[in-house]
Structures are given as C-alpha cells and as structure tokens.
mmCIF file with all atom_site columns, C-alpha atoms in Angstrom:
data_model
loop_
_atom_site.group_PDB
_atom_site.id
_atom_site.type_symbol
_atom_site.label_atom_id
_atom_site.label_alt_id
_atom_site.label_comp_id
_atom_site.label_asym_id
_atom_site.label_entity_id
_atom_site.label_seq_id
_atom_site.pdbx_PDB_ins_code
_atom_site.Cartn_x
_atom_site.Cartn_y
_atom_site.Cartn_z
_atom_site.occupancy
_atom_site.B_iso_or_equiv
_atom_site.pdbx_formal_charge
_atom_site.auth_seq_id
_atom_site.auth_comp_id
_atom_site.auth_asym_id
_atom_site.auth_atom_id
_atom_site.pdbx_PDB_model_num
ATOM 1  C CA . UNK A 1 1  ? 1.856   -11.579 16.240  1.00 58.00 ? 1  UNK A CA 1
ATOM 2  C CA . UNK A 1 2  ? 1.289   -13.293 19.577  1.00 67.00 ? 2  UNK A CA 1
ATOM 3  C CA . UNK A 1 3  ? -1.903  -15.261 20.619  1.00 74.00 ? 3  UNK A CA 1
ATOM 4  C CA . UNK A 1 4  ? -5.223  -12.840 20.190  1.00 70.00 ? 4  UNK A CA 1
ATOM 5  C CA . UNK A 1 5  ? -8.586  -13.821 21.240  1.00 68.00 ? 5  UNK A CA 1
ATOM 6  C CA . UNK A 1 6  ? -9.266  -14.828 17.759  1.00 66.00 ? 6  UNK A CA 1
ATOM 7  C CA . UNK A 1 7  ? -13.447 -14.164 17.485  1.00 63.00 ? 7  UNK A CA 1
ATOM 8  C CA . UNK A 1 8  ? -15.403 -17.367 16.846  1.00 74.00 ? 8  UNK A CA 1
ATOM 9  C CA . UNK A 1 9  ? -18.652 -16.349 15.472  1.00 79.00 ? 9  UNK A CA 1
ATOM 10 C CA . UNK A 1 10 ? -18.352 -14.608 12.162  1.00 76.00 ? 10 UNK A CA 1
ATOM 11 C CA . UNK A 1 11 ? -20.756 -11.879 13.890  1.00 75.00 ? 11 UNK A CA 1
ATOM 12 C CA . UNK A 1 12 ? -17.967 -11.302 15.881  1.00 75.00 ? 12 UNK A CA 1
ATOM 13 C CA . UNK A 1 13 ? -15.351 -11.110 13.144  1.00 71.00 ? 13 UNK A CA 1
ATOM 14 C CA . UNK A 1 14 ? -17.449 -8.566  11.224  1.00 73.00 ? 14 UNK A CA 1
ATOM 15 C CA . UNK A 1 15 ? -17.493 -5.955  14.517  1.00 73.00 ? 15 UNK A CA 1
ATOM 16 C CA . UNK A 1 16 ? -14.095 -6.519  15.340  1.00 70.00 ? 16 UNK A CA 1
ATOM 17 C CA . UNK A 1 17 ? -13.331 -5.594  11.428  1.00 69.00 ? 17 UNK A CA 1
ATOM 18 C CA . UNK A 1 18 ? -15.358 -2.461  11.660  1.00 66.00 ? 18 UNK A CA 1
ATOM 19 C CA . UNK A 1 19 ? -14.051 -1.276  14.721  1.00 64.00 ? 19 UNK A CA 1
ATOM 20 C CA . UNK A 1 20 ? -10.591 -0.967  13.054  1.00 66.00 ? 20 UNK A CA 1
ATOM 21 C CA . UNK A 1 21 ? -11.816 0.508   10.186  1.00 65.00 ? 21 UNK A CA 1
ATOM 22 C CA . UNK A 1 22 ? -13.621 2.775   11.811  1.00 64.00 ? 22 UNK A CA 1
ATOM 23 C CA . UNK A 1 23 ? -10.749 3.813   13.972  1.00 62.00 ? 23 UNK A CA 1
ATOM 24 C CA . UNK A 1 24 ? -8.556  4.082   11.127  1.00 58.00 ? 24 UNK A CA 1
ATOM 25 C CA . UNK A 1 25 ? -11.089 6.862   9.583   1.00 56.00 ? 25 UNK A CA 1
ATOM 26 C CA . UNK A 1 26 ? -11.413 8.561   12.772  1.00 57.00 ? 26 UNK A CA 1
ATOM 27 C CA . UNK A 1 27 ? -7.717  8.417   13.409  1.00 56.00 ? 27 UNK A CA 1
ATOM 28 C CA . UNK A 1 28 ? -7.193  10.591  10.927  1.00 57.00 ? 28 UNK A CA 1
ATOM 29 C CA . UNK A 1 29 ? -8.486  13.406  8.748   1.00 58.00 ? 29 UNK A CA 1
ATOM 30 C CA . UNK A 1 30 ? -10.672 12.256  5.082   1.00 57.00 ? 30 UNK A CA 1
ATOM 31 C CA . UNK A 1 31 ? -7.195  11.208  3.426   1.00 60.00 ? 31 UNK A CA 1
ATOM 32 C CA . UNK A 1 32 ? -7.329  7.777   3.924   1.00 59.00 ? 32 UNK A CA 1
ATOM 33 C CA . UNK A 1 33 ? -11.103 7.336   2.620   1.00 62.00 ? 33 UNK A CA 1
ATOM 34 C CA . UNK A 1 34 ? -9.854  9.164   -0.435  1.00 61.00 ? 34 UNK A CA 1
ATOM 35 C CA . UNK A 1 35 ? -6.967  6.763   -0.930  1.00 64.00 ? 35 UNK A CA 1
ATOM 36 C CA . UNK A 1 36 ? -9.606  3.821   -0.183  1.00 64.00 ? 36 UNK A CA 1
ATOM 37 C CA . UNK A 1 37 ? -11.569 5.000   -3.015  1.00 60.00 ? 37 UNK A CA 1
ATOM 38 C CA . UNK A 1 38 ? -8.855  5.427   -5.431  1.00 61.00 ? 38 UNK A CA 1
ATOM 39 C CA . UNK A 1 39 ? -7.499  2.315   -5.114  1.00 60.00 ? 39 UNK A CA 1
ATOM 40 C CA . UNK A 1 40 ? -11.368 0.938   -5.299  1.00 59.00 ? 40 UNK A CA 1
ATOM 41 C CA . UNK A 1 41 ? -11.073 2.811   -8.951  1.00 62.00 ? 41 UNK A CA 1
ATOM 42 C CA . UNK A 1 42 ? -7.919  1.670   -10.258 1.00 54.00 ? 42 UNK A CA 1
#
C-alpha cells in the first residue's frame, strides 16, 4: 500500500474504521452481517 494520510488522533481512527464498515454493509445486501455474526459465534 502506498503512503495514506494515516489519522493521528485515535478519534480519528475510530471514524475512519466505521466508515468502511459501514460501506461494506451498505455495499451490499445483509450477507455479510450474517457472515460477521457467524464467525462472532464460532
């Protein structure tokens, strides 16, 4: 990976980390939240 603005402030860290989760749930349709959950399970 090349050189990304890396976020100082662990503030920052946390919204950067939700923001890609959240995209990946929106992205697509409840699968991936199910597969989440499963592996939370197992």
């Amino acid at each position: 990976m090349g050189k990304i603005a890396i976020p100082r402030t662990n503030a920052e860290k946390r919204k950067r980390r939700h923001l890609r989760v959240r995209k990946a749930v929106n992205g697509t349709p409840e699968r991936p939240r199910l597969v989440v959950f499963r592996s939370l399970k197992h």
